[in-house]
Amino acid sequence: MTAEKALQMLREIRDAAFATVSKEGKPEVRIIDVMIVEGEKLYFCTSRGKEFHAQLLSSGFVAVTGLTKEFVSIRLTGRADLLLDKKKWIDRIFRENPSMNDVYPGESRYILDPFFIADGSIEVFDLGKTPIERESFVIGKGKTPEKGFRITDQCIGCGTCAAGCPQQAIEEGTPYRIRQNNCLHCGLCFENCPVYAIRRLGDDG
């Protein structure tokens, strides 16, 4: 798997959920077509009259999620930027997605503005496998946030975490070790450790 392959999977899903935050600070999500994927960049468009457009111009941050028929979830989180050569990109989007002509016939297409995401992080989460598998990627100047849990040197080797793990993703050792690519991030080990030896990744404590 590569970052571009993950983006291509979103393109194949096409109708993906795009989430932003309103000016009141409330989450909003809508289905938007993934129009083009090229060179680790994802392209889409929206009309200037929509709140989605205003939110993109305001903060630029967006999260995109899609699910394949094989239960593979792809999540892209990053910054969306407006493309400068608007007419060129809208024309290309309509060439590569001809069904758009039925929604915005003729010159009405130019009420749409094209955006692209070039900087962000991608997570691929395969629920169709046992144990589950997850992979993370970065595109452009994006950063991969730390998620999940780690077992510290306070571990006493009692095996409580391993015995309770739904995906059996914890291996014996000194200390025990979590296979991050198979971890659900459910927190069961974190809650049940008798000596509080498990920490949340990214937690300085």
mmCIF file of C-alpha atoms in Angstrom:
data_model
loop_
_atom_site.group_PDB
_atom_site.id
_atom_site.type_symbol
_atom_site.label_atom_id
_atom_site.label_comp_id
_atom_site.label_asym_id
_atom_site.label_seq_id
_atom_site.Cartn_x
_atom_site.Cartn_y
_atom_site.Cartn_z
ATOM 1 C CA MET A 1 0.000 0.000 0.000
ATOM 2 C CA THR A 2 1.130 3.555 -0.770
ATOM 3 C CA ALA A 3 -0.360 6.971 -0.099
ATOM 4 C CA GLU A 4 -1.388 7.322 -3.744
ATOM 5 C CA LYS A 5 -3.015 3.877 -3.746
ATOM 6 C CA ALA A 6 -5.007 4.877 -0.663
ATOM 7 C CA LEU A 7 -6.150 8.056 -2.433
ATOM 8 C CA GLN A 8 -7.054 6.017 -5.514
ATOM 9 C CA MET A 9 -9.263 3.877 -3.281
ATOM 10 C CA LEU A 10 -11.114 7.038 -2.268
ATOM 11 C CA ARG A 11 -11.454 7.884 -5.948
ATOM 12 C CA GLU A 12 -12.929 4.434 -6.623
ATOM 13 C CA ILE A 13 -15.391 4.887 -3.768
ATOM 14 C CA ARG A 14 -16.030 8.348 -5.237
ATOM 15 C CA ASP A 15 -18.900 9.404 -2.951
ATOM 16 C CA ALA A 16 -17.036 10.148 0.259
ATOM 17 C CA ALA A 17 -17.920 11.959 3.479
ATOM 18 C CA PHE A 18 -16.236 15.364 3.809
ATOM 19 C CA ALA A 19 -16.254 16.870 7.309
ATOM 20 C CA THR A 20 -15.576 20.455 8.342
ATOM 21 C CA VAL A 21 -16.393 22.709 11.296
ATOM 22 C CA SER A 22 -18.996 25.492 11.056
ATOM 23 C CA LYS A 23 -18.397 29.069 12.216
ATOM 24 C CA GLU A 24 -20.305 28.119 15.377
ATOM 25 C CA GLY A 25 -17.750 25.383 16.031
ATOM 26 C CA LYS A 26 -20.149 22.545 15.213
ATOM 27 C CA PRO A 27 -19.127 19.542 13.090
ATOM 28 C CA GLU A 28 -20.732 19.249 9.665
ATOM 29 C CA VAL A 29 -20.426 16.439 7.149
ATOM 30 C CA ARG A 30 -21.704 15.936 3.629
ATOM 31 C CA ILE A 31 -21.150 13.571 0.680
ATOM 32 C CA ILE A 32 -18.836 15.007 -1.971
ATOM 33 C CA ASP A 33 -17.483 13.337 -5.108
ATOM 34 C CA VAL A 34 -13.759 12.672 -5.271
ATOM 35 C CA MET A 35 -13.147 13.996 -8.785
ATOM 36 C CA ILE A 36 -9.445 13.425 -9.517
ATOM 37 C CA VAL A 37 -6.505 11.756 -7.779
ATOM 38 C CA GLU A 38 -3.087 12.505 -9.182
ATOM 39 C CA GLY A 39 0.432 12.616 -7.765
ATOM 40 C CA GLU A 40 -0.612 12.158 -4.108
ATOM 41 C CA LYS A 41 -3.171 14.938 -4.443
ATOM 42 C CA LEU A 42 -6.967 14.696 -4.233
ATOM 43 C CA TYR A 43 -9.207 17.088 -6.186
ATOM 44 C CA PHE A 44 -12.860 17.972 -5.663
ATOM 45 C CA CYS A 45 -15.200 20.892 -6.230
ATOM 46 C CA THR A 46 -18.128 22.646 -4.625
ATOM 47 C CA SER A 47 -20.337 25.604 -5.468
ATOM 48 C CA ARG A 48 -19.670 29.064 -4.087
ATOM 49 C CA GLY A 49 -23.127 29.293 -2.530
ATOM 50 C CA LYS A 50 -22.609 26.420 -0.105
ATOM 51 C CA GLU A 51 -21.571 26.681 3.538
ATOM 52 C CA PHE A 52 -19.013 23.991 2.767
ATOM 53 C CA HIS A 53 -17.268 26.417 0.399
ATOM 54 C CA ALA A 54 -17.197 29.147 3.062
ATOM 55 C CA GLN A 55 -15.817 26.734 5.657
ATOM 56 C CA LEU A 56 -13.058 25.612 3.307
ATOM 57 C CA LEU A 57 -12.026 29.214 2.686
ATOM 58 C CA SER A 58 -12.204 30.028 6.385
ATOM 59 C CA SER A 59 -10.030 27.291 7.891
ATOM 60 C CA GLY A 60 -9.099 25.026 5.001
ATOM 61 C CA PHE A 61 -9.167 21.948 7.186
ATOM 62 C CA VAL A 62 -11.190 18.942 6.089
ATOM 63 C CA ALA A 63 -11.466 15.233 6.872
ATOM 64 C CA VAL A 64 -12.467 12.821 4.100
ATOM 65 C CA THR A 65 -13.663 9.288 4.825
ATOM 66 C CA GLY A 66 -14.798 6.435 2.606
ATOM 67 C CA LEU A 67 -15.521 2.715 3.029
ATOM 68 C CA THR A 68 -14.976 0.060 0.361
ATOM 69 C CA LYS A 69 -17.219 -2.945 -0.211
ATOM 70 C CA GLU A 70 -14.467 -5.023 1.397
ATOM 71 C CA PHE A 71 -14.759 -2.992 4.640
ATOM 72 C CA VAL A 72 -11.560 -1.042 4.170
ATOM 73 C CA SER A 73 -11.874 2.445 5.625
ATOM 74 C CA ILE A 74 -9.727 5.254 4.206
ATOM 75 C CA ARG A 75 -9.477 8.539 6.071
ATOM 76 C CA LEU A 76 -7.669 11.602 4.750
ATOM 77 C CA THR A 77 -7.212 14.576 7.063
ATOM 78 C CA GLY A 78 -5.576 17.703 5.726
ATOM 79 C CA ARG A 79 -5.815 21.171 4.308
ATOM 80 C CA ALA A 80 -7.853 21.972 1.193
ATOM 81 C CA ASP A 81 -6.653 24.834 -0.992
ATOM 82 C CA LEU A 82 -8.453 26.656 -3.787
ATOM 83 C CA LEU A 83 -6.959 26.118 -7.234
ATOM 84 C CA LEU A 84 -6.073 29.343 -9.014
ATOM 85 C CA ASP A 85 -6.803 28.343 -12.614
ATOM 86 C CA LYS A 86 -10.453 27.665 -11.828
ATOM 87 C CA LYS A 87 -11.905 27.346 -15.329
ATOM 88 C CA LYS A 88 -9.173 24.962 -16.470
ATOM 89 C CA TRP A 89 -9.699 22.665 -13.506
ATOM 90 C CA ILE A 90 -13.490 22.716 -13.627
ATOM 91 C CA ASP A 91 -13.352 21.826 -17.342
ATOM 92 C CA ARG A 92 -11.001 18.948 -16.591
ATOM 93 C CA ILE A 93 -13.182 17.729 -13.719
ATOM 94 C CA PHE A 94 -16.205 17.667 -16.051
ATOM 95 C CA ARG A 95 -14.238 15.810 -18.757
ATOM 96 C CA GLU A 96 -13.192 13.117 -16.281
ATOM 97 C CA ASN A 97 -16.588 13.010 -14.560
ATOM 98 C CA PRO A 98 -19.131 13.451 -17.392
ATOM 99 C CA SER A 99 -22.129 12.836 -15.122
ATOM 100 C CA MET A 100 -21.472 16.312 -13.703
ATOM 101 C CA ASN A 101 -22.918 17.737 -16.927
ATOM 102 C CA ASP A 102 -26.359 16.507 -15.853
ATOM 103 C CA VAL A 103 -26.118 18.400 -12.561
ATOM 104 C CA TYR A 104 -24.521 21.605 -13.869
ATOM 105 C CA PRO A 105 -25.284 21.843 -17.615
ATOM 106 C CA GLY A 106 -23.513 24.323 -19.869
ATOM 107 C CA GLU A 107 -21.966 27.433 -18.362
ATOM 108 C CA SER A 108 -23.565 26.797 -14.972
ATOM 109 C CA ARG A 109 -20.543 24.626 -14.154
ATOM 110 C CA TYR A 110 -18.539 27.753 -13.400
ATOM 111 C CA ILE A 111 -20.441 28.365 -10.171
ATOM 112 C CA LEU A 112 -18.191 25.571 -8.899
ATOM 113 C CA ASP A 113 -14.730 26.174 -7.491
ATOM 114 C CA PRO A 114 -12.012 23.489 -7.600
ATOM 115 C CA PHE A 115 -10.061 22.547 -4.481
ATOM 116 C CA PHE A 116 -7.216 20.139 -3.835
ATOM 117 C CA ILE A 117 -5.649 18.467 -0.802
ATOM 118 C CA ALA A 118 -1.869 18.126 -1.065
ATOM 119 C CA ASP A 119 -0.831 18.190 2.611
ATOM 120 C CA GLY A 120 -2.249 15.775 5.128
ATOM 121 C CA SER A 121 -2.281 12.352 6.727
ATOM 122 C CA ILE A 122 -3.978 9.162 5.580
ATOM 123 C CA GLU A 123 -5.090 6.157 7.599
ATOM 124 C CA VAL A 124 -6.164 2.890 5.986
ATOM 125 C CA PHE A 125 -8.108 0.661 8.367
ATOM 126 C CA ASP A 126 -8.918 -2.851 7.095
ATOM 127 C CA LEU A 127 -11.775 -4.377 9.085
ATOM 128 C CA GLY A 128 -12.059 -7.244 6.617
ATOM 129 C CA LYS A 129 -8.998 -9.013 8.044
ATOM 130 C CA THR A 130 -8.382 -10.865 11.302
ATOM 131 C CA PRO A 131 -6.614 -9.347 13.083
ATOM 132 C CA ILE A 132 -7.490 -5.952 11.663
ATOM 133 C CA GLU A 133 -4.739 -4.049 9.879
ATOM 134 C CA ARG A 134 -4.034 -0.331 9.791
ATOM 135 C CA GLU A 135 -1.469 1.720 7.889
ATOM 136 C CA SER A 136 -0.644 5.417 8.047
ATOM 137 C CA PHE A 137 0.810 7.695 5.384
ATOM 138 C CA VAL A 138 1.733 11.340 4.973
ATOM 139 C CA ILE A 139 1.283 13.464 1.855
ATOM 140 C CA GLY A 140 3.071 16.743 1.239
ATOM 141 C CA LYS A 141 3.811 18.618 4.451
ATOM 142 C CA GLY A 142 1.349 16.617 6.513
ATOM 143 C CA LYS A 143 2.163 14.915 9.792
ATOM 144 C CA THR A 144 0.967 11.591 11.171
ATOM 145 C CA PRO A 145 -0.647 12.103 14.574
ATOM 146 C CA GLU A 146 0.244 9.624 17.292
ATOM 147 C CA LYS A 147 -2.712 7.397 18.147
ATOM 148 C CA GLY A 148 -3.294 4.321 20.234
ATOM 149 C CA PHE A 149 -1.369 3.100 23.265
ATOM 150 C CA ARG A 150 2.071 1.905 24.381
ATOM 151 C CA ILE A 151 3.217 -0.296 27.242
ATOM 152 C CA THR A 152 5.872 1.312 29.445
ATOM 153 C CA ASP A 153 8.680 -0.163 31.529
ATOM 154 C CA GLN A 154 6.309 -0.234 34.495
ATOM 155 C CA CYS A 155 4.868 -3.441 32.987
ATOM 156 C CA ILE A 156 5.041 -6.388 35.432
ATOM 157 C CA GLY A 157 4.378 -9.034 32.766
ATOM 158 C CA CYS A 158 1.078 -10.217 34.237
ATOM 159 C CA GLY A 159 -0.492 -10.699 30.804
ATOM 160 C CA THR A 160 -3.822 -9.036 31.663
ATOM 161 C CA CYS A 161 -3.584 -6.785 28.602
ATOM 162 C CA ALA A 162 -2.772 -9.624 26.198
ATOM 163 C CA ALA A 163 -5.518 -11.866 27.545
ATOM 164 C CA GLY A 164 -8.159 -9.184 27.077
ATOM 165 C CA CYS A 165 -7.110 -7.749 23.708
ATOM 166 C CA PRO A 166 -9.956 -8.276 21.187
ATOM 167 C CA GLN A 167 -7.501 -8.625 18.286
ATOM 168 C CA GLN A 168 -4.732 -10.462 20.182
ATOM 169 C CA ALA A 169 -2.413 -7.630 19.166
ATOM 170 C CA ILE A 170 -0.262 -7.680 22.327
ATOM 171 C CA GLU A 171 2.889 -9.799 22.497
ATOM 172 C CA GLU A 172 4.845 -11.052 25.490
ATOM 173 C CA GLY A 173 8.089 -9.312 26.333
ATOM 174 C CA THR A 174 9.787 -7.079 28.851
ATOM 175 C CA PRO A 175 7.709 -5.002 28.668
ATOM 176 C CA TYR A 176 4.815 -6.484 26.699
ATOM 177 C CA ARG A 177 4.454 -4.912 23.249
ATOM 178 C CA ILE A 178 1.452 -3.736 21.227
ATOM 179 C CA ARG A 179 1.533 -4.452 17.481
ATOM 180 C CA GLN A 180 0.363 -1.033 16.381
ATOM 181 C CA ASN A 181 -0.696 -2.166 12.891
ATOM 182 C CA ASN A 182 -3.213 -4.592 14.448
ATOM 183 C CA CYS A 183 -4.456 -2.401 17.325
ATOM 184 C CA LEU A 184 -8.100 -1.269 17.429
ATOM 185 C CA HIS A 185 -7.247 1.690 19.709
ATOM 186 C CA CYS A 186 -10.164 0.543 21.887
ATOM 187 C CA GLY A 187 -8.365 1.248 25.173
ATOM 188 C CA LEU A 188 -9.305 -2.019 26.892
ATOM 189 C CA CYS A 189 -5.685 -2.714 27.856
ATOM 190 C CA PHE A 190 -5.304 0.858 29.106
ATOM 191 C CA GLU A 191 -8.342 0.556 31.367
ATOM 192 C CA ASN A 192 -7.517 -2.903 32.744
ATOM 193 C CA CYS A 193 -3.780 -2.708 33.442
ATOM 194 C CA PRO A 194 -3.420 -3.315 37.221
ATOM 195 C CA VAL A 195 -0.275 -1.177 37.523
ATOM 196 C CA TYR A 196 -1.213 1.617 35.073
ATOM 197 C CA ALA A 197 1.739 0.748 32.835
ATOM 198 C CA ILE A 198 -0.057 1.637 29.606
ATOM 199 C CA ARG A 199 0.016 5.161 28.229
ATOM 200 C CA ARG A 200 -1.890 6.833 25.425
ATOM 201 C CA LEU A 201 0.415 7.710 22.502
ATOM 202 C CA GLY A 202 1.044 11.416 22.308
ATOM 203 C CA ASP A 203 0.416 11.823 26.037
ATOM 204 C CA ASP A 204 3.439 13.453 27.638
ATOM 205 C CA GLY A 205 2.355 12.045 30.984
#
